[in-house]
Amino acid sequence: MAPRTRVTAALRAQRFDAGSLALNLMATVGRRGSRRIERLPDTASLRSWCQTSRLALDEGIDEPELLERIRHLREQAYALTRAVVRAEGVDERGLEAINVVARFPTPAPCLVAVAGTVEFAPARLSIEAVLSVIARDLAHVLGSPELRARLHECHSEECRMIFLAPAGREQRWCSKAQCGNRAKVAAHRARAAQMHQDSR
């Protein structure tokens, strides 16, 4: 029987280091290779994720519906991206589902005057527009040969997070401080246990 994952605050914490908006959404599921950790468990966590991602939601938006639909898009996006990364062949229905979402029109960027200069005014997004922005980001990543070549899956069997590695650099772990460090600790313990066994 597999040991239970101790779900700490660090494991529940949302991650924004995958390299793009759509990849960050996929990272709202932790430890896909073992016991999944849901990092969007409720509408409060959804609001926090959208705020950090600079997605301004319409006033009065149906948050429970958005949560359900954004989780659905997340799984479609992950399945498609993982198939691309693993060169397993692309599911045409999954691909078209992403394209349908991406076609929904989103508000054009607008400028406002602020303290003698100009800034982007936050565009308030409907549910369909939020999903479209994410799907377009995924299309940008998967449709670019340069970005597609930088897509990697974390080598941790537990993690399996998909991320954009820096250009021209191989990167085995989504994070050296997290999965990379855990792998080193596990390897050290395995070597110590083997040395103890050999000395008996």
Coordinates of C-alpha atoms in Angstrom, one line a residue:
M1 CA 0.0 0.0 0.0
A2 CA 1.4 3.4 -1.0
P3 CA 2.2 5.8 1.9
R4 CA -0.2 8.6 2.4
T5 CA 1.0 12.0 1.2
R6 CA 1.1 14.5 4.1
V7 CA -0.6 17.5 2.5
T8 CA 1.3 20.5 4.0
A9 CA 0.6 24.2 3.4
A10 CA 3.6 24.3 1.1
L11 CA 2.1 21.5 -1.1
R12 CA -1.3 23.3 -1.1
A13 CA 0.3 26.6 -2.1
Q14 CA -0.5 27.7 -5.6
R15 CA 2.5 27.8 -8.0
F16 CA 3.1 30.5 -10.6
D17 CA 6.5 29.3 -11.9
A18 CA 5.5 27.0 -14.7
G19 CA 6.3 29.7 -17.4
S20 CA 2.9 30.7 -18.7
L21 CA -0.7 31.3 -17.7
A22 CA -2.0 28.0 -19.0
L23 CA 0.8 26.0 -17.5
N24 CA 0.3 27.8 -14.2
L25 CA -3.3 26.7 -14.3
M26 CA -2.2 23.1 -14.9
A27 CA 0.0 23.4 -11.8
T28 CA -3.1 24.0 -9.6
V29 CA -3.1 20.2 -9.4
G30 CA -0.1 19.1 -7.4
R31 CA 1.5 15.7 -7.4
R32 CA -0.3 14.4 -10.5
G33 CA 1.9 11.2 -10.4
S34 CA 0.7 10.1 -7.0
R35 CA -2.1 11.4 -4.7
R36 CA -3.4 14.5 -6.5
I37 CA -3.4 17.7 -4.5
E38 CA -6.2 20.2 -5.5
R39 CA -4.9 23.8 -5.3
L40 CA -8.2 25.2 -6.4
P41 CA -10.5 23.6 -3.8
D42 CA -13.0 26.5 -3.6
T43 CA -14.0 29.9 -5.0
A44 CA -11.7 31.8 -2.5
S45 CA -8.6 30.0 -3.9
L46 CA -10.0 30.7 -7.5
R47 CA -10.2 34.4 -6.7
S48 CA -6.7 34.4 -5.4
W49 CA -5.4 32.6 -8.5
C50 CA -7.1 35.0 -10.8
Q51 CA -5.9 38.0 -8.9
T52 CA -2.3 36.8 -9.0
S53 CA -2.7 35.9 -12.7
R54 CA -4.0 39.5 -13.4
L55 CA -7.4 38.2 -14.6
A56 CA -10.0 40.8 -13.6
L57 CA -13.4 39.2 -13.2
D58 CA -16.7 40.7 -14.1
E59 CA -18.7 42.0 -11.1
G60 CA -21.2 39.4 -10.0
I61 CA -19.6 36.6 -12.0
D62 CA -20.9 33.1 -11.1
E63 CA -17.8 31.9 -9.3
P64 CA -18.9 28.3 -8.7
E65 CA -19.6 28.0 -12.4
L66 CA -16.2 29.5 -13.3
L67 CA -14.5 27.1 -10.8
E68 CA -16.1 24.1 -12.4
R69 CA -15.3 25.2 -16.0
I70 CA -11.8 26.3 -15.3
R71 CA -11.0 23.0 -13.7
H72 CA -12.5 21.3 -16.8
L73 CA -10.3 23.4 -19.1
R74 CA -7.3 22.7 -16.9
E75 CA -7.7 18.9 -17.4
Q76 CA -8.2 19.3 -21.2
A77 CA -5.1 21.5 -21.4
Y78 CA -3.0 19.1 -19.4
A79 CA -4.0 16.1 -21.4
L80 CA -3.2 17.9 -24.7
T81 CA 0.1 19.3 -23.4
R82 CA 1.3 16.1 -21.9
A83 CA 0.6 14.3 -25.1
V84 CA 2.7 16.9 -27.0
V85 CA 5.5 16.7 -24.4
R86 CA 5.5 12.9 -24.5
A87 CA 5.1 12.7 -28.3
E88 CA 2.1 10.4 -27.8
G89 CA 0.0 11.8 -30.6
V90 CA -2.7 14.5 -30.2
D91 CA -6.4 13.7 -29.5
E92 CA -8.2 15.7 -32.2
R93 CA -11.4 16.2 -30.1
G94 CA -9.3 17.6 -27.2
L95 CA -7.5 19.9 -29.6
E96 CA -10.8 21.2 -31.1
A97 CA -12.2 21.7 -27.6
I98 CA -9.3 24.0 -26.8
N99 CA -9.7 25.8 -30.1
V100 CA -13.5 26.4 -29.5
V101 CA -12.7 28.0 -26.1
A102 CA -9.9 30.1 -27.6
R103 CA -12.2 31.6 -30.3
F104 CA -14.4 33.4 -27.8
P105 CA -13.7 37.2 -28.2
T106 CA -12.0 38.9 -25.3
P107 CA -12.0 42.7 -24.5
A108 CA -9.6 44.8 -26.4
P109 CA -6.8 46.4 -24.2
C110 CA -7.6 50.0 -23.3
L111 CA -5.4 52.7 -21.9
V112 CA -6.2 55.1 -19.0
A113 CA -4.3 58.2 -17.9
V114 CA -2.7 57.8 -14.5
A115 CA -0.5 60.5 -12.9
G116 CA 0.7 62.0 -16.1
T117 CA 1.3 58.7 -17.9
V118 CA -0.8 55.9 -19.3
E119 CA -1.5 52.3 -18.0
F120 CA -3.6 49.4 -19.2
A121 CA -7.1 49.5 -17.7
P122 CA -8.0 46.1 -16.3
A123 CA -10.5 44.5 -18.7
R124 CA -13.3 42.9 -16.7
L125 CA -13.7 39.3 -18.0
S126 CA -16.8 37.1 -18.2
I127 CA -16.4 33.3 -17.6
E128 CA -16.1 32.7 -21.4
A129 CA -13.4 35.4 -21.7
V130 CA -11.4 34.1 -18.8
L131 CA -11.3 30.6 -20.4
S132 CA -10.5 32.1 -23.8
V133 CA -7.5 34.1 -22.4
I134 CA -6.1 30.8 -20.9
A135 CA -6.8 28.8 -24.0
R136 CA -5.1 31.4 -26.2
D137 CA -2.1 31.3 -23.9
L138 CA -1.9 27.5 -24.3
A139 CA -2.3 27.9 -28.1
H140 CA 0.6 30.4 -28.1
V141 CA 2.9 28.0 -26.2
L142 CA 2.0 24.8 -28.2
G143 CA 1.9 26.6 -31.5
S144 CA 5.4 28.1 -31.1
P145 CA 8.2 25.7 -32.1
E146 CA 10.6 27.5 -29.9
L147 CA 8.3 27.4 -26.8
R148 CA 7.2 23.8 -27.6
A149 CA 10.8 22.7 -27.5
R150 CA 11.2 24.1 -24.1
L151 CA 8.3 22.2 -22.6
H152 CA 9.4 19.6 -20.0
E153 CA 7.7 17.3 -17.6
C154 CA 9.2 17.2 -14.1
H155 CA 11.2 14.0 -13.6
S156 CA 9.7 13.5 -10.2
E157 CA 7.4 10.5 -10.5
E158 CA 5.1 12.1 -7.9
C159 CA 5.0 15.6 -9.4
R160 CA 4.8 15.4 -13.2
M161 CA 4.3 19.2 -13.5
I162 CA 4.8 20.6 -17.0
F163 CA 6.8 23.7 -17.3
L164 CA 8.8 25.9 -19.7
A165 CA 12.6 25.4 -19.2
P166 CA 14.9 28.3 -19.8
A167 CA 16.0 28.6 -23.4
G168 CA 19.1 26.5 -24.2
R169 CA 19.2 24.8 -20.9
E170 CA 18.1 21.3 -19.8
Q171 CA 16.1 21.2 -16.6
R172 CA 15.0 18.0 -15.0
W173 CA 13.0 19.3 -12.1
C174 CA 10.2 21.9 -12.0
S175 CA 12.0 23.4 -9.1
K176 CA 15.4 22.6 -7.7
A177 CA 14.3 23.8 -4.3
Q178 CA 11.4 21.4 -4.3
C179 CA 11.5 18.3 -6.5
G180 CA 15.2 18.6 -7.2
N181 CA 16.1 18.7 -3.5
R182 CA 13.7 15.9 -2.6
A183 CA 15.3 13.7 -5.3
K184 CA 18.8 14.4 -3.9
V185 CA 17.6 13.5 -0.4
A186 CA 16.0 10.3 -1.6
A187 CA 19.1 9.3 -3.6
H188 CA 21.3 10.0 -0.5
R189 CA 19.1 7.9 1.7
A190 CA 19.1 5.1 -0.9
R191 CA 22.9 5.1 -1.0
A192 CA 23.2 5.1 2.8
A193 CA 20.8 2.2 3.0
Q194 CA 22.7 0.3 0.4
M195 CA 26.0 0.9 2.1
H196 CA 24.5 -0.3 5.4
Q197 CA 23.2 -3.4 3.7
D198 CA 26.6 -4.1 2.1
S199 CA 28.4 -3.7 5.4
R200 CA 26.3 -6.4 7.1

